[in-house]
Amino acid sequence: MPSVVTGAPGVAPTRSALAPKEAQGRYGDPMVRRATGVVAVLALFLGTVLTACGAEEPVTPVAVPQTLQECRDQWREVGESVIGLDEDPNPSALASRWTSVTATIVLYENTESAENCQANIEAQVTAITLLREFMVTVQPYDMEFQLAQVAAGVDLYLNDALPEPYRDSAGKSVTPPTKNGVRAAAAALSEYAAAANAELQPAWAQLATVELTDADAVETAVGDLDSLARNSPNWLACQSSLRLIEAAITAQEGGSTGRNASPSP
């Protein structure tokens, strides 16, 4: 297992805080590695393209399934976009939800009728997108996921020259963390990440069943996760370590970071 984490919740999420975010990790978020397949399926349904001048030209509509085999092939493409997500061990991956998605896709891949094929595929792709966005919302609470995300950054920080001080967005001079401090934080994150996730198990179980199209239910479920995290000694220890590691990575990048910040205290 890698040795460091990122993310730290603070105030119980509001509905605005739960707005969809792009599923992207600092070192290559595994949750988006197959998004291209979904985009390709959606592209099949487009009937026009934009020319270089901005005008629209009609194109041959190859998207709408005309035969049973075409329908099955398009479902197969959707299935390829979610391969492996039902096997991700991190709690924020919500693997049980992906198991249901995969089962639905397999059922349609073996369908005996092309009736309503396009509408069914579009509905499934929409559901997949919603689930991916939900994963991004809860990943900051998953300390084992965060550990994997920052592992490469920690290794780089410890093996490169210490970054120079820099000025933050407010113009204040910031001194990068020491290597010994980062090393200790990484060790603590590695030690407590699994226990922190275990202490949040009741909330992870709730997230596995909440109706994602019900905004109130989603807000309540994520709020419960946040509250449980704030009362978890192991999670709070990980959050503290993660904050120092995030500061080191920010310094390594010259004061800018592309990470999805952990929840605020």
Coordinates of N, CA and C in Angstrom, one line a residue, residues 23 29-38 75 77-107 109 123-139 142 145 204 207-210 212:
A23 N -13.9 14.2 -12.6 CA -13.2 13.2 -11.9 C -11.7 13.1 -12.4
D29 N -6.2 9.9 -11.9 CA -7.3 9.2 -11.2 C -7.8 8.0 -11.9
P30 N -7.7 6.8 -11.2 CA -8.2 5.6 -11.9 C -9.6 5.6 -12.2
M31 N -10.4 6.5 -11.6 CA -11.8 6.5 -11.7 C -12.2 7.1 -13.1
V32 N -11.3 7.7 -13.8 CA -11.7 8.3 -15.0 C -11.0 7.7 -16.2
R33 N -10.3 6.6 -15.9 CA -9.4 6.1 -17.0 C -10.2 5.6 -18.2
R34 N -11.5 5.3 -18.0 CA -12.2 4.8 -19.1 C -13.4 5.7 -19.5
A35 N -13.3 6.9 -19.2 CA -14.4 7.9 -19.5 C -14.5 8.0 -21.0
T36 N -13.4 7.8 -21.8 CA -13.3 8.0 -23.2 C -14.4 7.0 -23.9
G37 N -14.5 5.8 -23.3 CA -15.5 4.9 -23.9 C -16.9 5.4 -23.9
V38 N -17.2 6.1 -22.7 CA -18.6 6.6 -22.6 C -18.8 7.7 -23.6
W75 N -23.9 -1.5 -26.6 CA -23.9 -1.8 -25.2 C -22.5 -2.4 -24.7
E77 N -19.7 -1.4 -25.9 CA -18.8 -0.2 -25.7 C -19.1 0.4 -24.3
V78 N -20.3 0.5 -24.0 CA -20.6 1.1 -22.7 C -20.0 0.3 -21.6
G79 N -20.1 -1.1 -21.7 CA -19.5 -1.9 -20.7 C -18.0 -1.8 -20.6
E80 N -17.3 -1.5 -21.7 CA -15.9 -1.4 -21.7 C -15.5 -0.1 -20.9
S81 N -16.4 0.9 -20.8 CA -16.0 2.1 -20.1 C -16.1 2.0 -18.6
V82 N -16.6 0.9 -18.1 CA -16.7 0.7 -16.6 C -15.9 -0.6 -16.1
I83 N -15.1 -1.1 -17.0 CA -14.4 -2.4 -16.6 C -13.5 -2.1 -15.4
G84 N -13.6 -3.0 -14.4 CA -12.8 -2.9 -13.2 C -13.3 -2.1 -12.1
L85 N -14.3 -1.2 -12.4 CA -14.8 -0.3 -11.3 C -15.5 -1.1 -10.2
D86 N -16.0 -2.3 -10.6 CA -16.7 -3.1 -9.6 C -15.8 -3.9 -8.7
E87 N -14.5 -3.8 -9.0 CA -13.4 -4.5 -8.2 C -12.5 -3.6 -7.4
D88 N -12.8 -2.3 -7.5 CA -11.9 -1.3 -6.7 C -12.2 -1.5 -5.3
P89 N -11.2 -1.8 -4.4 CA -11.4 -2.0 -3.0 C -11.7 -0.8 -2.1
N90 N -11.3 0.4 -2.7 CA -11.5 1.6 -1.9 C -13.0 1.9 -1.6
P91 N -13.4 2.2 -0.4 CA -14.8 2.4 -0.1 C -15.5 3.5 -1.0
S92 N -14.7 4.6 -1.3 CA -15.3 5.7 -2.1 C -15.6 5.2 -3.6
A93 N -15.0 4.1 -4.0 CA -15.3 3.6 -5.3 C -16.7 3.1 -5.5
L94 N -17.4 2.7 -4.3 CA -18.7 2.3 -4.3 C -18.9 1.1 -5.3
A95 N -18.0 0.1 -5.1 CA -18.0 -1.1 -6.0 C -19.3 -1.8 -6.2
S96 N -20.1 -1.9 -5.1 CA -21.4 -2.6 -5.2 C -22.3 -1.9 -6.2
R97 N -22.2 -0.6 -6.3 CA -23.0 0.1 -7.2 C -22.6 -0.2 -8.7
W98 N -21.3 -0.3 -8.8 CA -20.8 -0.6 -10.2 C -21.1 -2.1 -10.5
T99 N -21.2 -2.9 -9.5 CA -21.6 -4.3 -9.8 C -23.0 -4.3 -10.4
S100 N -23.9 -3.5 -9.9 CA -25.3 -3.4 -10.4 C -25.3 -2.8 -11.8
V101 N -24.4 -1.8 -12.0 CA -24.3 -1.2 -13.4 C -23.8 -2.3 -14.4
T102 N -22.8 -3.0 -14.0 CA -22.2 -4.0 -14.9 C -23.3 -5.1 -15.2
A103 N -24.0 -5.5 -14.2 CA -25.1 -6.5 -14.4 C -26.1 -6.1 -15.4
T104 N -26.5 -4.8 -15.3 CA -27.5 -4.2 -16.2 C -26.9 -4.2 -17.7
I105 N -25.7 -3.8 -17.8 CA -25.1 -3.7 -19.1 C -25.0 -5.1 -19.8
V106 N -24.6 -6.1 -19.0 CA -24.4 -7.5 -19.5 C -25.8 -8.0 -20.0
L107 N -26.8 -7.6 -19.2 CA -28.2 -8.0 -19.6 C -28.5 -7.5 -21.0
E109 N -26.4 -6.4 -23.3 CA -25.5 -7.0 -24.3 C -26.0 -8.2 -24.9
A123 N -29.9 6.5 -21.2 CA -30.3 6.5 -19.8 C -29.2 5.9 -18.9
Q124 N -28.6 4.8 -19.4 CA -27.5 4.1 -18.7 C -26.2 5.0 -18.6
V125 N -25.9 5.7 -19.7 CA -24.7 6.5 -19.7 C -24.9 7.7 -18.7
T126 N -26.1 8.2 -18.7 CA -26.5 9.3 -17.7 C -26.3 8.8 -16.3
A127 N -26.7 7.6 -16.0 CA -26.6 7.0 -14.6 C -25.1 6.8 -14.3
I128 N -24.3 6.4 -15.3 CA -22.9 6.2 -15.1 C -22.2 7.5 -14.7
T129 N -22.6 8.5 -15.5 CA -22.0 9.9 -15.2 C -22.3 10.4 -13.8
L130 N -23.5 10.2 -13.4 CA -24.0 10.6 -12.1 C -23.2 9.9 -11.0
L131 N -23.0 8.6 -11.2 CA -22.3 7.8 -10.2 C -20.8 8.2 -10.1
R132 N -20.2 8.5 -11.3 CA -18.8 9.0 -11.3 C -18.7 10.3 -10.5
E133 N -19.6 11.2 -10.7 CA -19.6 12.5 -10.0 C -19.7 12.3 -8.5
F134 N -20.6 11.4 -8.1 CA -20.8 11.1 -6.7 C -19.5 10.6 -6.1
M135 N -18.8 9.7 -6.8 CA -17.5 9.2 -6.3 C -16.5 10.3 -6.0
V136 N -16.5 11.3 -6.9 CA -15.6 12.4 -6.7 C -15.9 13.2 -5.5
T137 N -17.2 13.3 -5.2 CA -17.7 14.0 -4.0 C -17.2 13.4 -2.7
V138 N -17.2 12.1 -2.7 CA -16.8 11.4 -1.4 C -15.4 10.9 -1.3
Q139 N -14.6 11.0 -2.4 CA -13.2 10.6 -2.4 C -12.4 11.3 -1.3
D142 N -12.0 9.4 1.8 CA -11.4 8.0 1.7 C -9.9 8.1 1.9
F145 N -7.7 5.9 -0.4 CA -7.7 6.5 -1.8 C -6.7 7.6 -1.8
W204 N -20.2 4.7 4.7 CA -20.0 4.1 3.4 C -21.1 3.2 3.0
L207 N -23.9 5.3 1.7 CA -23.6 5.9 0.4 C -23.8 4.8 -0.7
A208 N -23.7 3.6 -0.4 CA -23.9 2.5 -1.4 C -25.3 2.3 -1.8
T209 N -26.3 2.9 -1.1 CA -27.7 2.7 -1.4 C -28.5 3.9 -1.6
V210 N -27.9 5.1 -1.3 CA -28.7 6.3 -1.4 C -29.1 6.6 -2.9
L212 N -29.3 8.5 -6.0 CA -28.5 9.6 -6.5 C -29.3 10.7 -7.2

